[in-house]
PDB file of C-alpha atoms in Angstrom:
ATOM      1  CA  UNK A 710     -14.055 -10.414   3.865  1.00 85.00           C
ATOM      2  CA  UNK A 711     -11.425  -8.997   2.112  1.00 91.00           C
ATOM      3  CA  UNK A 712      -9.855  -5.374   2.406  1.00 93.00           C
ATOM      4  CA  UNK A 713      -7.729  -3.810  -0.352  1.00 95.00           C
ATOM      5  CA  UNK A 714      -5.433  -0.363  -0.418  1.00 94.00           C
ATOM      6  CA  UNK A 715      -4.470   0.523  -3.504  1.00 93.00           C
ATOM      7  CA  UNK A 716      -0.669   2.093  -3.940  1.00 92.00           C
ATOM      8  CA  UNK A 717      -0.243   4.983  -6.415  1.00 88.00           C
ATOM      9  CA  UNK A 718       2.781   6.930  -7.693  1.00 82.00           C
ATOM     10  CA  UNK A 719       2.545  10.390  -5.223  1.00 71.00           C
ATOM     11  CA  UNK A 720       5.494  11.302  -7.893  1.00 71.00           C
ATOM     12  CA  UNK A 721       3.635  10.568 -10.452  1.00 66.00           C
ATOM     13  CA  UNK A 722       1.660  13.967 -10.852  1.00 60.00           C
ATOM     14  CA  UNK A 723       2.988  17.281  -9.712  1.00 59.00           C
ATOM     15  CA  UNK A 724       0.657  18.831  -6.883  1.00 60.00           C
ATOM     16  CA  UNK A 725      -1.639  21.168  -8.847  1.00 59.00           C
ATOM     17  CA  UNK A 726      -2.091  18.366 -11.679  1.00 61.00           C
ATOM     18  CA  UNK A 727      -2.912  15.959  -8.727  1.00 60.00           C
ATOM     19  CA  UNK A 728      -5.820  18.084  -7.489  1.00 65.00           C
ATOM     20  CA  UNK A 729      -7.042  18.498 -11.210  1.00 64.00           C
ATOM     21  CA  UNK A 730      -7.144  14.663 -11.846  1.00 61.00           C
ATOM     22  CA  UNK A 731      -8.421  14.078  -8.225  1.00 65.00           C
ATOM     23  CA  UNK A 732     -11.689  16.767  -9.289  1.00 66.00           C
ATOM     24  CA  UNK A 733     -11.701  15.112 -13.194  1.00 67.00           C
ATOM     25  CA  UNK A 734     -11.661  11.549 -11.435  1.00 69.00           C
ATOM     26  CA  UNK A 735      -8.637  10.758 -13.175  1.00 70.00           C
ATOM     27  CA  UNK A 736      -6.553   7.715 -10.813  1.00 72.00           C
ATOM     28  CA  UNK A 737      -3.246   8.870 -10.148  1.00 77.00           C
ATOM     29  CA  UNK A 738      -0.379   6.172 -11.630  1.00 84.00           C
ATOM     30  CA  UNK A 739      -0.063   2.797  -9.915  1.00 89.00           C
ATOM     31  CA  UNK A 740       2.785   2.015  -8.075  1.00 91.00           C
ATOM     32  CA  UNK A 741       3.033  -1.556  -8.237  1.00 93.00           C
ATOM     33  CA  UNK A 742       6.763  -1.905  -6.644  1.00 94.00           C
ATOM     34  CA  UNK A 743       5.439  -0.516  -3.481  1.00 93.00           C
ATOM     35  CA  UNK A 744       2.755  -2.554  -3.346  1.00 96.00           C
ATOM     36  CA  UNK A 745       5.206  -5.768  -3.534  1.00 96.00           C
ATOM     37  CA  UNK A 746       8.042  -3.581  -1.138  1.00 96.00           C
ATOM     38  CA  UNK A 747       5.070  -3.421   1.616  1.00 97.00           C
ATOM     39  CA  UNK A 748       4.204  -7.259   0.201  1.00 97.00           C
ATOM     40  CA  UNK A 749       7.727  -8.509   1.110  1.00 97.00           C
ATOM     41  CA  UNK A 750       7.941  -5.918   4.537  1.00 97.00           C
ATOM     42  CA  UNK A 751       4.576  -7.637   5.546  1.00 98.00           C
ATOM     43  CA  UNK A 752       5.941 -11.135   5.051  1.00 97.00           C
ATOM     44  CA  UNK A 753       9.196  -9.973   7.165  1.00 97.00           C
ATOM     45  CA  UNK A 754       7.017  -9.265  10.181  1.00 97.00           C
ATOM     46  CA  UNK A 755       4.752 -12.697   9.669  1.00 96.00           C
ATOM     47  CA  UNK A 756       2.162 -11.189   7.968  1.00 97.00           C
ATOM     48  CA  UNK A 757       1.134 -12.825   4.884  1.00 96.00           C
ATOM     49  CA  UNK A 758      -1.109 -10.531   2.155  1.00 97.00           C
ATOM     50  CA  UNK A 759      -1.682 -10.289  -1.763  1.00 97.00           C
ATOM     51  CA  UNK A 760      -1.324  -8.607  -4.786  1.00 97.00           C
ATOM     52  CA  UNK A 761      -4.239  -7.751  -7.052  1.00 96.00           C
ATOM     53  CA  UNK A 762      -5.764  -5.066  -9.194  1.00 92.00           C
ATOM     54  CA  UNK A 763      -5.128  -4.422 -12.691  1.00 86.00           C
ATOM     55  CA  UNK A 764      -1.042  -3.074 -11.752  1.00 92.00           C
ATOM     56  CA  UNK A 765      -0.895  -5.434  -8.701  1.00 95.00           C
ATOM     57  CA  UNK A 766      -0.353  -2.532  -6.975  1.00 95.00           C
ATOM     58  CA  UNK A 767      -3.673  -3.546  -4.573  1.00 96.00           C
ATOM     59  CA  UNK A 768      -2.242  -4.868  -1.064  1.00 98.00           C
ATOM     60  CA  UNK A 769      -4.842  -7.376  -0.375  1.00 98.00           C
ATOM     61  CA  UNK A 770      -5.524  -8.618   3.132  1.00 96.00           C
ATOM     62  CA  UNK A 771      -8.373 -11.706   3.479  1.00 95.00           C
ATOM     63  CA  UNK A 772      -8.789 -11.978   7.720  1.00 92.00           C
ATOM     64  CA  UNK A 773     -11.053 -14.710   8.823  1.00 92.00           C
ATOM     65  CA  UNK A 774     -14.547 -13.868   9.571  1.00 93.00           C
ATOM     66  CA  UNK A 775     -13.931 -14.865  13.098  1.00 95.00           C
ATOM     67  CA  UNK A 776     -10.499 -12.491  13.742  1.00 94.00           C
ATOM     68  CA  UNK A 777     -10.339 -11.035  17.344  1.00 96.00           C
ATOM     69  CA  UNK A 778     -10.229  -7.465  17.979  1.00 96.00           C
ATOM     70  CA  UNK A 779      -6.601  -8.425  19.311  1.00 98.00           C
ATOM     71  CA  UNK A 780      -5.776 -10.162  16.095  1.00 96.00           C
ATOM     72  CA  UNK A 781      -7.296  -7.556  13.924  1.00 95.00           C
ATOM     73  CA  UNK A 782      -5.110  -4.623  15.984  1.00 97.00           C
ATOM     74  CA  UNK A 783      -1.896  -6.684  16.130  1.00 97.00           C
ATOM     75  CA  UNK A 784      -2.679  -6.984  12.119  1.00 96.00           C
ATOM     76  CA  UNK A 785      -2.946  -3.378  11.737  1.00 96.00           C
ATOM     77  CA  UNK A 786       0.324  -2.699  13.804  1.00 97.00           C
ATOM     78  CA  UNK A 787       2.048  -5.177  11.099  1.00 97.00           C
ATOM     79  CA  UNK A 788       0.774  -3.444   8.400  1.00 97.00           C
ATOM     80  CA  UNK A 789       1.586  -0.208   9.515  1.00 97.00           C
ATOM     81  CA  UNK A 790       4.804  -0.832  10.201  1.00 97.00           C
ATOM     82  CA  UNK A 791       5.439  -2.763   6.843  1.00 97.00           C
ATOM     83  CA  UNK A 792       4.092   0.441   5.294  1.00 96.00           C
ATOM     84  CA  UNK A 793       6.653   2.304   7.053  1.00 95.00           C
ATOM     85  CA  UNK A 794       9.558   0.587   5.923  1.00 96.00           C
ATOM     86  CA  UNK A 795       8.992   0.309   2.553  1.00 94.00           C
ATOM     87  CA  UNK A 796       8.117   4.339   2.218  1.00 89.00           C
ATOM     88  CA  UNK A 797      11.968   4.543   3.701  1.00 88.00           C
ATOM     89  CA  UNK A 798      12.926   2.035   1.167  1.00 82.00           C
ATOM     90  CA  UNK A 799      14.282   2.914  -2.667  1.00 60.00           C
ATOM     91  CA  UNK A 800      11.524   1.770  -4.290  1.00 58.00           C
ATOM     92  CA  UNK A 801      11.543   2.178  -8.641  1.00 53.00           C
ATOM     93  CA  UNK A 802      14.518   3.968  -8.331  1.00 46.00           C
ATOM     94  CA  UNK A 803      13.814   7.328  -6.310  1.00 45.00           C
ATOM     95  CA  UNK A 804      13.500   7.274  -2.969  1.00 43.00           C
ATOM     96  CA  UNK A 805       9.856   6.625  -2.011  1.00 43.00           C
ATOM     97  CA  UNK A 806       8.329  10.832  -0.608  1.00 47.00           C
ATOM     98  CA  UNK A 807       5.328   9.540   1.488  1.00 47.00           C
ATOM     99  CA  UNK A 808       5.322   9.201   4.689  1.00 48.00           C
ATOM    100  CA  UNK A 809       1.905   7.057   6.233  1.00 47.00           C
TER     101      UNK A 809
END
């Protein structure tokens, strides 16, 4: 089992150009510092993931087959907050403008 979520660049694209490439299928830029900012926020709060995709900007998670729903919750509260933290965080040089 794995589960992925992919980072992109919400700067990357202004908003009209976003909903062009979103209906051309065009991926909006990776964001591969976030991914490792949520990476090292993760590993702050015990929670250990990976890097992968083609701009390592793919947060990776691998649970055990046999994770409790208490695990898998207490996981997701992690996460979350690790998310969080590194949207507050200066991430590439501007000031990351999503909030999750």
């Amino acid at each position: 089992l794995m589960i992925g979520m992919e980072f992109v660049d919400p700067e990357g694209e202004t908003r009209t150009a976003r909903r062009v490439a979103e209906a051309a299928g065009t991926p909006l830029p990776a964001a591969p510092e976030l991914a490792a900012a949520v990476q090292r926020e993760c590993l702050r709060r015990g929670l250990i993931v990976g890097l992968g995709g083609r701009h390592s900007s793919v947060v990776r998670l691998l649970p055990p087959l046999t994770i409790t729903d208490e695990q898998a919750v207490a996981v997701q509260e992690r996460l979350a907050d690790a998310v969080r933290a590194a949207a507050r965080c200066d991430v590439g040089g501007a000031a990351a403008p999503f909030t999750p």
